[in-house]
XYZ file of C-alpha atoms in Angstrom:
157
model
C 2.051 24.557 17.233
C -1.266 23.864 16.024
C -1.837 20.636 13.886
C -2.597 20.786 10.503
C -6.545 20.184 11.356
C -6.462 22.890 13.923
C -6.130 26.107 11.799
C -8.768 28.452 11.012
C -11.167 27.646 8.159
C -10.728 24.025 9.338
C -13.699 21.954 10.015
C -14.008 20.334 13.450
C -16.535 18.734 16.289
C -16.781 20.486 19.297
C -17.228 18.222 22.818
C -20.111 20.060 24.555
C -19.624 20.591 28.246
C -22.833 22.571 29.006
C -25.264 21.320 31.173
C -27.817 19.654 28.619
C -25.501 19.144 26.025
C -22.701 17.317 28.323
C -20.499 14.700 25.960
C -22.214 15.403 22.671
C -20.510 16.663 19.601
C -21.145 19.676 17.413
C -19.852 20.859 14.160
C -17.992 24.112 13.681
C -15.420 25.965 12.094
C -12.528 27.241 13.471
C -12.092 30.782 13.274
C -9.264 31.986 15.074
C -6.496 29.793 17.244
C -5.151 31.666 20.536
C -3.052 29.327 22.480
C -5.003 26.723 24.025
C -8.231 28.647 23.108
C -10.188 28.381 19.844
C -12.721 30.958 18.394
C -15.051 28.735 16.609
C -18.307 29.189 14.512
C -20.890 26.287 14.988
C -22.945 25.387 11.998
C -26.012 24.541 13.539
C -26.257 27.136 16.583
C -27.308 30.347 16.205
C -27.111 33.870 18.232
C -29.850 34.061 20.827
C -32.756 36.054 18.976
C -31.493 35.284 15.424
C -32.214 32.922 12.829
C -29.310 33.911 10.647
C -26.303 34.767 12.555
C -24.291 31.664 13.259
C -23.091 31.246 16.790
C -19.357 32.049 17.620
C -17.641 30.827 20.991
C -14.539 30.491 22.656
C -13.370 26.751 23.563
C -10.359 24.799 24.967
C -8.191 23.160 22.295
C -9.215 19.493 24.058
C -12.644 20.127 23.042
C -11.650 19.794 19.269
C -11.174 16.946 16.950
C -11.244 16.794 13.366
C -14.431 14.997 11.755
C -14.392 11.291 11.960
C -14.045 8.931 8.852
C -17.280 7.838 7.302
C -19.392 4.512 8.517
C -18.023 1.442 7.454
C -20.541 0.118 4.546
C -20.757 -3.386 6.727
C -20.505 -1.902 10.265
C -24.166 -2.442 11.354
C -24.006 -6.185 10.580
C -22.346 -7.118 13.472
C -23.347 -5.031 16.169
C -24.311 -6.419 19.448
C -26.478 -5.246 22.803
C -24.541 -2.401 24.547
C -22.028 -1.662 21.460
C -21.022 2.069 21.533
C -22.312 4.236 19.023
C -23.016 7.981 18.529
C -26.876 9.230 17.620
C -27.356 12.059 15.105
C -29.992 13.975 17.474
C -30.972 17.440 17.679
C -27.894 18.787 15.084
C -25.115 16.759 17.283
C -23.976 13.509 17.892
C -24.548 11.865 21.297
C -22.703 8.722 22.760
C -25.327 5.944 23.172
C -25.261 1.903 23.312
C -27.201 0.097 20.532
C -30.002 -2.434 22.243
C -31.297 -4.131 19.159
C -33.258 -3.555 15.835
C -36.397 -4.307 14.217
C -38.338 -4.024 10.913
C -40.878 -1.660 10.980
C -42.959 0.069 8.021
C -40.792 -1.649 5.981
C -37.514 -0.523 6.989
C -34.888 -1.304 9.421
C -34.703 0.402 12.807
C -32.284 0.494 15.757
C -32.999 0.896 19.305
C -30.409 2.988 21.202
C -30.349 4.104 24.714
C -27.822 7.160 26.373
C -26.849 5.952 29.371
C -25.978 9.440 30.907
C -29.455 10.955 29.693
C -31.740 7.806 30.520
C -33.315 7.827 27.067
C -34.344 5.494 24.175
C -35.178 5.983 20.762
C -36.151 3.858 17.885
C -33.979 5.384 14.579
C -32.677 4.706 11.188
C -29.073 3.613 10.427
C -28.632 7.030 8.764
C -28.912 8.489 12.137
C -25.821 6.444 13.933
C -22.271 6.348 13.273
C -19.429 4.507 15.178
C -18.248 5.738 18.449
C -15.062 6.939 16.917
C -11.841 7.624 19.322
C -8.878 9.305 18.049
C -5.290 7.596 18.742
C -2.723 10.005 17.850
C -2.885 10.496 13.844
C -5.039 7.638 13.321
C -9.217 6.828 14.222
C -10.567 3.611 15.761
C -14.194 2.948 16.289
C -15.301 0.366 18.842
C -15.802 -2.637 17.330
C -19.278 -4.283 16.989
C -19.297 -7.229 19.824
C -20.476 -9.670 17.192
C -18.239 -8.564 14.392
C -15.445 -11.026 13.781
C -11.839 -9.935 14.967
C -9.615 -8.276 12.104
C -7.457 -11.076 10.378
C -3.708 -11.103 11.728
C -1.258 -8.962 9.691
C 1.337 -11.132 7.669
C 4.884 -10.979 8.674
C 7.012 -8.796 6.160
C 9.229 -11.066 4.094
């Protein structure tokens, strides 16, 4: 039985498995569910030879996840070298590692590196988000290494 977010019309992120796109995530809308396969329409991919017809494709259910939550407002303050992030690049989200930051032309830039593709980029914070993991029905982001640990839970009285 498909979950509420796995129904036709719902927005999802699709983990790509094709060469050159491996590990990236692209947004799509579910068109149809057939067992463990899902027909999706991508938001930013077009049919070959078209600039208006969005690409539709069948993917495995395990390639889908609901859209993650927004980036917490203070997320970038505690980042340390090697922290896991995702970079918005070529209309998709790609796993990268944080390498450092600088001020350039009056704005803050962050240097990130893709281990899988051996590429580095200087980008604005608006192009980055936490590397979110889905744990059951909840989301968890890879905590910045420089961030303080969360406060302990208070015992219930």
